Amino acid sequence: MKKRMTEGDVLGSFPVFLLLVWKHLRLPKPTKVQYSLARFLADGPRRRGIQGYRGVGKSWITAAYALWRLLKNPDEHILVVSASKQRADDFSSFCLRLIHEMPLLESLKPGPTQRSSLVAFDVGGATVSQSPSLTSKGISSQITGNRATLIIFDDVEVPNNSATYEARQKLTARVAESEAILTPGGDIVILGTFQSSESIYLGLIEGGAYEFRFYPVRYPAAEDVYTVYRGLLDPDITEALRARPELAGKPTDPT
């Protein structure tokens, strides 16, 4: 007999919540890599970064993570920042649509006196605040003035804003500004894909303030684990490669 899932199971485990979101979206069960990424999102350090190949589902998983945080604590204030305002708005509108569609999230529906736009909304149960429960911004827009318990940088580095040294310095400064609006004990999550060998993400890694986790599309050669990937590969990928070196070059997530 299958054990019935309880509210405690959902609130106590982000992977469990992610499975329910995937079911609602009529997607297959999350893959091993997606579950590993989800665990790092939920249990990683306060400054964490995810470098994953396009298609692994970084943004969708992180949107589910934002909703899980709000379900656990409606007084969270989440700021989503992307290279373009449109991409950030897509993130927030996806979250709001799930709130309106998923019975599990019914308690988060904005009330009649709360903000409820696609780009800045409050959730049910939230106390009155100048900062929305979730809001979206472009990296070049004004982000100071908000307060946030969780800041998500979703692909802020793109070819157009990182082609020159000056552009990368400016972009790095914009990311650093986030510290001024983060509440004490708050989290910063960075999602991205390297655009060049001089990516701003490398600077964040070398600075030591952020812990990054790499999810490559293929298992790397053993000699690249601590050179190219600096020992920051997903532990499950590293362990699988250690046990079976012949996996090098094969997909990390065949499904």
Coordinates of C-alpha atoms in Angstrom, one line a residue:
M1 CA 0.0 0.0 0.0
K2 CA 1.3 3.4 -1.0
K3 CA 1.9 5.9 1.9
R4 CA -0.4 8.9 1.5
M5 CA 1.6 12.1 1.0
T6 CA 1.1 14.7 3.8
E7 CA 1.5 18.4 4.0
G8 CA 4.6 17.8 6.2
D9 CA 6.1 15.7 3.4
V10 CA 5.6 18.6 0.9
L11 CA 6.8 21.4 3.1
G12 CA 9.7 19.4 4.5
S13 CA 11.1 18.3 1.1
F14 CA 11.6 20.4 -1.9
P15 CA 12.2 17.4 -4.2
V16 CA 8.7 16.1 -3.1
F17 CA 7.2 19.5 -4.0
L18 CA 9.0 19.5 -7.3
L19 CA 7.5 16.1 -8.2
L20 CA 4.0 17.5 -7.6
V21 CA 4.7 20.5 -9.8
W22 CA 6.1 18.3 -12.5
K23 CA 2.9 16.1 -12.3
H24 CA 0.7 19.2 -12.5
L25 CA 2.7 20.3 -15.7
R26 CA 2.2 16.8 -17.1
L27 CA 6.0 16.3 -17.3
P28 CA 7.8 13.0 -16.6
K29 CA 9.2 12.6 -13.1
P30 CA 12.2 14.8 -12.5
T31 CA 15.5 13.1 -13.6
K32 CA 18.4 12.2 -11.4
V33 CA 20.2 15.4 -12.4
Q34 CA 17.1 17.5 -11.8
Y35 CA 16.6 16.0 -8.3
S36 CA 20.3 16.6 -7.5
L37 CA 20.0 20.2 -8.6
A38 CA 16.8 20.6 -6.5
R39 CA 18.6 19.3 -3.4
F40 CA 21.4 21.8 -3.9
L41 CA 18.9 24.6 -4.3
A42 CA 17.2 23.7 -1.1
D43 CA 20.1 22.7 1.1
G44 CA 23.1 24.6 -0.4
P45 CA 24.9 27.6 1.3
R46 CA 23.4 31.0 1.3
R47 CA 25.4 32.1 -1.7
R48 CA 25.1 29.4 -4.3
G49 CA 25.4 29.2 -8.0
I50 CA 24.3 26.6 -10.6
Q51 CA 26.0 26.2 -13.9
G52 CA 23.9 23.9 -16.0
Y53 CA 23.5 23.1 -19.7
R54 CA 20.5 24.7 -21.5
G55 CA 17.5 22.4 -21.2
V56 CA 18.3 20.9 -17.7
G57 CA 15.4 23.0 -16.3
K58 CA 17.3 25.4 -14.1
S59 CA 14.7 28.2 -14.3
W60 CA 11.7 25.9 -14.0
I61 CA 13.1 24.1 -11.0
T62 CA 14.1 27.4 -9.4
A63 CA 10.6 28.8 -10.0
A64 CA 9.2 25.8 -8.2
Y65 CA 11.8 26.5 -5.4
A66 CA 10.5 30.1 -5.0
L67 CA 7.0 28.9 -4.7
W68 CA 8.0 26.2 -2.1
R69 CA 9.7 29.0 -0.1
L70 CA 6.5 31.1 -0.2
L71 CA 4.4 28.1 0.7
K72 CA 6.5 27.6 3.8
N73 CA 6.7 31.3 4.6
P74 CA 4.3 33.8 2.9
D75 CA 6.4 36.6 4.3
E76 CA 9.4 35.8 2.0
H77 CA 10.3 38.6 -0.4
I78 CA 11.8 37.2 -3.6
L79 CA 13.5 39.2 -6.3
V80 CA 14.1 37.7 -9.8
V81 CA 16.7 39.4 -12.0
S82 CA 17.5 38.4 -15.6
A83 CA 19.5 39.9 -18.4
S84 CA 16.3 41.1 -20.0
K85 CA 13.1 42.3 -18.2
Q86 CA 11.1 40.0 -20.4
R87 CA 12.9 36.9 -19.2
A88 CA 12.5 37.9 -15.6
D89 CA 8.8 38.6 -16.2
D90 CA 8.4 35.2 -17.7
F91 CA 9.7 33.7 -14.5
S92 CA 7.3 35.6 -12.3
S93 CA 4.3 35.1 -14.5
F94 CA 5.0 31.3 -14.6
C95 CA 5.0 31.4 -10.7
L96 CA 1.7 33.3 -10.6
R97 CA 0.1 31.0 -13.1
L98 CA 1.0 27.9 -11.0
I99 CA -0.4 29.6 -7.9
H100 CA -3.8 30.0 -9.7
E101 CA -3.8 26.6 -11.2
M102 CA -2.4 24.2 -8.5
P103 CA -4.8 23.3 -5.7
L104 CA -1.8 22.8 -3.4
L105 CA -0.9 26.5 -3.9
E106 CA -4.5 27.9 -3.4
S107 CA -3.5 29.6 -0.1
L108 CA -1.0 31.7 -2.0
K109 CA -3.5 33.4 -4.3
P110 CA -3.3 37.2 -3.9
G111 CA -6.2 38.7 -2.0
P112 CA -8.5 41.5 -3.3
T113 CA -6.3 44.2 -1.7
Q114 CA -3.0 42.7 -2.6
R115 CA -0.7 43.3 -5.6
S116 CA -1.4 40.7 -8.3
S117 CA 0.3 41.8 -11.5
L118 CA 2.4 39.3 -13.5
V119 CA 5.6 41.2 -12.6
A120 CA 5.0 42.0 -8.9
F121 CA 2.5 40.2 -6.7
D122 CA 1.8 39.4 -3.1
V123 CA 0.7 36.0 -1.8
G124 CA -2.1 35.1 0.5
G125 CA -1.1 35.2 4.1
A126 CA 1.6 37.8 3.6
T127 CA 1.8 40.7 6.0
V128 CA 1.6 44.2 4.5
S129 CA 5.0 45.3 3.1
Q130 CA 6.4 47.8 0.6
S131 CA 8.2 44.9 -1.2
P132 CA 6.1 42.4 -3.1
S133 CA 6.2 38.7 -2.3
L134 CA 7.8 38.1 -5.8
T135 CA 8.9 40.7 -8.3
S136 CA 10.9 40.6 -11.5
K137 CA 13.6 43.0 -12.8
G138 CA 16.0 43.3 -15.7
I139 CA 19.7 43.5 -14.7
S140 CA 20.0 47.0 -16.1
S141 CA 16.9 48.3 -14.1
Q142 CA 16.9 49.9 -10.7
I143 CA 16.9 47.1 -8.1
T144 CA 17.9 49.1 -5.0
G145 CA 14.9 50.2 -2.9
N146 CA 13.5 46.7 -2.7
R147 CA 14.1 44.3 0.2
A148 CA 14.5 40.6 -0.5
T149 CA 15.0 37.5 1.5
L150 CA 15.9 35.6 -1.7
I151 CA 17.5 37.0 -4.8
I152 CA 17.6 34.9 -7.9
F153 CA 19.9 35.9 -10.8
D154 CA 18.6 33.9 -13.8
D155 CA 21.0 34.1 -16.7
V156 CA 22.1 37.7 -16.2
E157 CA 25.2 37.1 -18.4
V158 CA 24.5 37.0 -22.1
P159 CA 26.7 37.8 -25.1
N160 CA 25.2 41.3 -25.4
N161 CA 26.2 42.5 -21.9
S162 CA 29.5 40.6 -21.5
A163 CA 31.4 41.0 -24.7
T164 CA 34.0 43.5 -23.3
Y165 CA 36.0 43.8 -20.1
E166 CA 34.2 47.0 -19.3
A167 CA 30.8 45.4 -19.8
R168 CA 31.7 42.5 -17.6
Q169 CA 32.9 44.8 -14.9
K170 CA 29.6 46.7 -15.0
L171 CA 27.7 43.5 -14.9
T172 CA 29.7 42.2 -11.9
A173 CA 29.0 45.5 -10.1
R174 CA 25.3 45.1 -10.7
V175 CA 25.3 41.7 -9.2
A176 CA 27.3 43.0 -6.2
E177 CA 24.6 45.7 -5.6
S178 CA 22.2 42.9 -4.5
E179 CA 24.0 42.6 -1.2
A180 CA 22.6 46.0 -0.2
I181 CA 19.0 44.9 -0.5
L182 CA 19.3 41.4 0.9
T183 CA 17.8 41.0 4.4
P184 CA 20.1 39.5 7.1
G185 CA 20.3 35.8 6.6
G186 CA 18.9 36.0 3.1
D187 CA 20.0 33.9 0.1
I188 CA 21.3 34.6 -3.3
V189 CA 21.0 32.0 -6.1
I190 CA 22.8 32.4 -9.4
L191 CA 21.7 30.4 -12.5
G192 CA 23.8 30.7 -15.6
T193 CA 25.7 29.3 -18.5
F194 CA 29.3 30.5 -19.3
Q195 CA 29.4 32.9 -22.2
S196 CA 33.2 33.0 -22.5
S197 CA 36.4 32.0 -20.7
E198 CA 36.2 35.3 -18.9
S199 CA 32.7 34.9 -17.6
I200 CA 31.7 36.9 -14.6
Y201 CA 30.8 33.6 -12.9
L202 CA 34.4 32.6 -12.8
G203 CA 35.2 35.8 -10.9
L204 CA 32.4 34.9 -8.4
I205 CA 33.9 31.4 -8.0
E206 CA 37.4 32.7 -7.5
G207 CA 36.2 35.3 -5.0
G208 CA 35.2 32.5 -2.7
A209 CA 31.9 34.1 -1.6
Y210 CA 29.8 31.7 -3.7
E211 CA 29.7 27.9 -3.9
F212 CA 28.9 26.8 -7.4
R213 CA 27.8 23.4 -8.7
F214 CA 28.3 22.3 -12.3
Y215 CA 25.9 20.1 -14.3
P216 CA 27.5 19.4 -17.7
V217 CA 25.6 17.7 -20.5
R218 CA 28.2 15.0 -20.8
Y219 CA 30.5 13.3 -18.3
P220 CA 33.9 14.9 -18.6
A221 CA 37.2 13.2 -18.9
A222 CA 38.6 12.3 -15.5
E223 CA 41.5 14.8 -15.8
D224 CA 39.0 17.6 -16.3
V225 CA 37.2 17.1 -13.0
Y226 CA 39.7 19.2 -11.0
T227 CA 41.0 21.4 -13.9
V228 CA 38.2 22.5 -16.1
Y229 CA 35.5 22.0 -13.5
R230 CA 37.7 22.9 -10.5
G231 CA 36.3 20.1 -8.3
L232 CA 32.8 21.7 -8.5
L233 CA 31.0 19.0 -10.4
D234 CA 27.7 17.7 -9.0
P235 CA 28.8 15.0 -6.4
D236 CA 26.6 12.4 -8.0
I237 CA 28.3 13.0 -11.4
T238 CA 31.7 12.9 -9.8
E239 CA 31.0 9.7 -7.9
A240 CA 29.5 8.0 -11.0
L241 CA 32.6 8.9 -13.1
R242 CA 34.9 7.7 -10.3
A243 CA 33.1 4.3 -10.3
R244 CA 32.9 4.0 -14.1
P245 CA 35.5 6.0 -15.9
E246 CA 34.1 4.7 -19.2
L247 CA 31.2 7.1 -18.8
A248 CA 33.4 10.0 -20.0
G249 CA 31.7 11.6 -23.0
K250 CA 28.3 10.0 -22.4
P251 CA 25.2 12.0 -21.4
T252 CA 24.9 12.8 -17.6
D253 CA 21.1 12.6 -17.9
P254 CA 20.2 10.1 -20.7
T255 CA 16.4 10.4 -20.0

